[in-house]
mmCIF file of C-alpha atoms in Angstrom:
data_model
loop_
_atom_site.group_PDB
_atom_site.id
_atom_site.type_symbol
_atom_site.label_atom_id
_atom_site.label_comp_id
_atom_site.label_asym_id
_atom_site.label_seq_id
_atom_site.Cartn_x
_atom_site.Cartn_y
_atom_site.Cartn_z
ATOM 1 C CA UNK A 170 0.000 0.000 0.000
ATOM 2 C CA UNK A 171 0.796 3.710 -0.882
ATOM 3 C CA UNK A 172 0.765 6.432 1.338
ATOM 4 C CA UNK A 173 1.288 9.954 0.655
ATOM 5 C CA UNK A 174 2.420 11.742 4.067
ATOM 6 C CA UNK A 175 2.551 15.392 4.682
ATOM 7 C CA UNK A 176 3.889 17.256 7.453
ATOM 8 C CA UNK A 177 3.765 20.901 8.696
ATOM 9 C CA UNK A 178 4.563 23.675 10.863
ATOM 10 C CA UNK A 179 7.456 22.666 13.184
ATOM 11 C CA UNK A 180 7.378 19.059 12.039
ATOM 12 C CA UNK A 181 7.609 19.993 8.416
ATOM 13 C CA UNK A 182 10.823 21.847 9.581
ATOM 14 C CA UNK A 183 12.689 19.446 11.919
ATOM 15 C CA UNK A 184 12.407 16.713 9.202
ATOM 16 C CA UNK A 185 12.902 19.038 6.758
ATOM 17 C CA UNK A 186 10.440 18.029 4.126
ATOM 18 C CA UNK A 187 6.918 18.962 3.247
ATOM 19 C CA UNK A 188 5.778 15.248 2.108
ATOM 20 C CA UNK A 189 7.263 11.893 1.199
ATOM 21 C CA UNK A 190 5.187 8.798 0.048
ATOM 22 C CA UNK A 191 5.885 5.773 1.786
ATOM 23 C CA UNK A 192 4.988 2.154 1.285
ATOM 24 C CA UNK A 193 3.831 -0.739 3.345
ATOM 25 C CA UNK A 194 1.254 -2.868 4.983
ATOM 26 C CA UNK A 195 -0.346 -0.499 7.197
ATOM 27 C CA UNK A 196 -3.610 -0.684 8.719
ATOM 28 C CA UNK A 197 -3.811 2.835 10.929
ATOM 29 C CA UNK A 198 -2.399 6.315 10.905
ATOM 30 C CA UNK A 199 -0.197 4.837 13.622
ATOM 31 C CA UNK A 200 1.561 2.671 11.529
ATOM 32 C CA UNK A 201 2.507 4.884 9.405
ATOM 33 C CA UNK A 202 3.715 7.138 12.141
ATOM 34 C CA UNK A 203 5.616 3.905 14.047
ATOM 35 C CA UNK A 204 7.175 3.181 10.738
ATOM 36 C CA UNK A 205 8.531 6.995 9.963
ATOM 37 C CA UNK A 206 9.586 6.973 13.724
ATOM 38 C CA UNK A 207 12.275 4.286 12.660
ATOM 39 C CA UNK A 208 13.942 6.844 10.505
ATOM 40 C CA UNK A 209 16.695 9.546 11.627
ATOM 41 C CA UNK A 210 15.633 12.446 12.629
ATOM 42 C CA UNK A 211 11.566 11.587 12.933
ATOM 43 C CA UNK A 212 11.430 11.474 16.528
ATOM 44 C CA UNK A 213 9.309 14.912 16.904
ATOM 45 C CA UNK A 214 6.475 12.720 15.492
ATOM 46 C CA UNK A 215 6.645 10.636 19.394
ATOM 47 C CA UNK A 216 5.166 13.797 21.098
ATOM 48 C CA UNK A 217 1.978 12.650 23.030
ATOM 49 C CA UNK A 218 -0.116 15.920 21.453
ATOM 50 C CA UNK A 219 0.914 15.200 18.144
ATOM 51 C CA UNK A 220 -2.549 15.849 15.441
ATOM 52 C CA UNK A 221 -3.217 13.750 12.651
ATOM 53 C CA UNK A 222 -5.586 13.815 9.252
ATOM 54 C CA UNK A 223 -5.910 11.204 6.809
ATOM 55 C CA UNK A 224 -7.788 12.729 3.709
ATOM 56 C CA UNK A 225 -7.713 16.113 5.381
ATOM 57 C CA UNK A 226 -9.865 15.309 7.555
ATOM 58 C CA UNK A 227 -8.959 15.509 11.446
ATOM 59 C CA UNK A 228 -9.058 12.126 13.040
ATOM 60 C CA UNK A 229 -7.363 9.840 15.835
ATOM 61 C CA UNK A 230 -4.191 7.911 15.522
ATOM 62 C CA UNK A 231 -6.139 4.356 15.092
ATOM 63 C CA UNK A 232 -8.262 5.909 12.431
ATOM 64 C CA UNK A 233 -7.615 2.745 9.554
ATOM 65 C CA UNK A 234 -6.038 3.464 5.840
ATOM 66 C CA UNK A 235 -6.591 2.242 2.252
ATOM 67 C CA UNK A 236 -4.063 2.533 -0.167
ATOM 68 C CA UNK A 237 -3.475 6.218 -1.622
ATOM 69 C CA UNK A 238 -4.821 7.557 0.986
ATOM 70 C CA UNK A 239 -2.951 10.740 2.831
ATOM 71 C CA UNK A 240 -2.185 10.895 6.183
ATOM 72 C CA UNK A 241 -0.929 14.757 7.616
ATOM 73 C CA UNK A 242 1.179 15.258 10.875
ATOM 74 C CA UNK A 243 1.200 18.715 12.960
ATOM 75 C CA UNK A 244 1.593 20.150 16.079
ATOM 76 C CA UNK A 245 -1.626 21.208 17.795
ATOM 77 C CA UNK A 246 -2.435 25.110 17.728
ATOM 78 C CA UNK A 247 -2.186 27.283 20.810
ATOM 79 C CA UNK A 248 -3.214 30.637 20.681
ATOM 80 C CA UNK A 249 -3.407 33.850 22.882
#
């Protein structure tokens, strides 16, 4: 299976990439997440607040995945 992932804000800058697709058996946003955690340099996506979207649409880490779907990672928003 196919995934196009996206990341943004702070994440987009620590790994230094807006999006990357990435292939595998994975049945949940978490997978995808667990498997980009075993890369260098991913280890901002471990943060317990971390937000996720798959199809732009907000939604919780065990939210399940077809193939070609997209799965985004950010920080969550604080404001003031």
């Amino acid at each position: 299976m196919k995934i196009q992932v996206r990341f943004f804000a702070r994440y987009r800058e620590a790994l230094g990439l807006d999006a990357l697709e990435i292939e595998g058996a994975f049945a949940c946003v978490d997978d995808v997440r667990q498997a980009l955690l075993a890369r260098d340099g991913a280890a901002v996506l471990a943060e317990q607040n971390l937000m996720c979207a798959r199809n732009e649409d907000l939604c919780q880490l065990d939210e399940p995945l077809a193939d070609g779907d997209e799965v985004a990672f950010f920080p969550t928003v604080t404001g003031g």
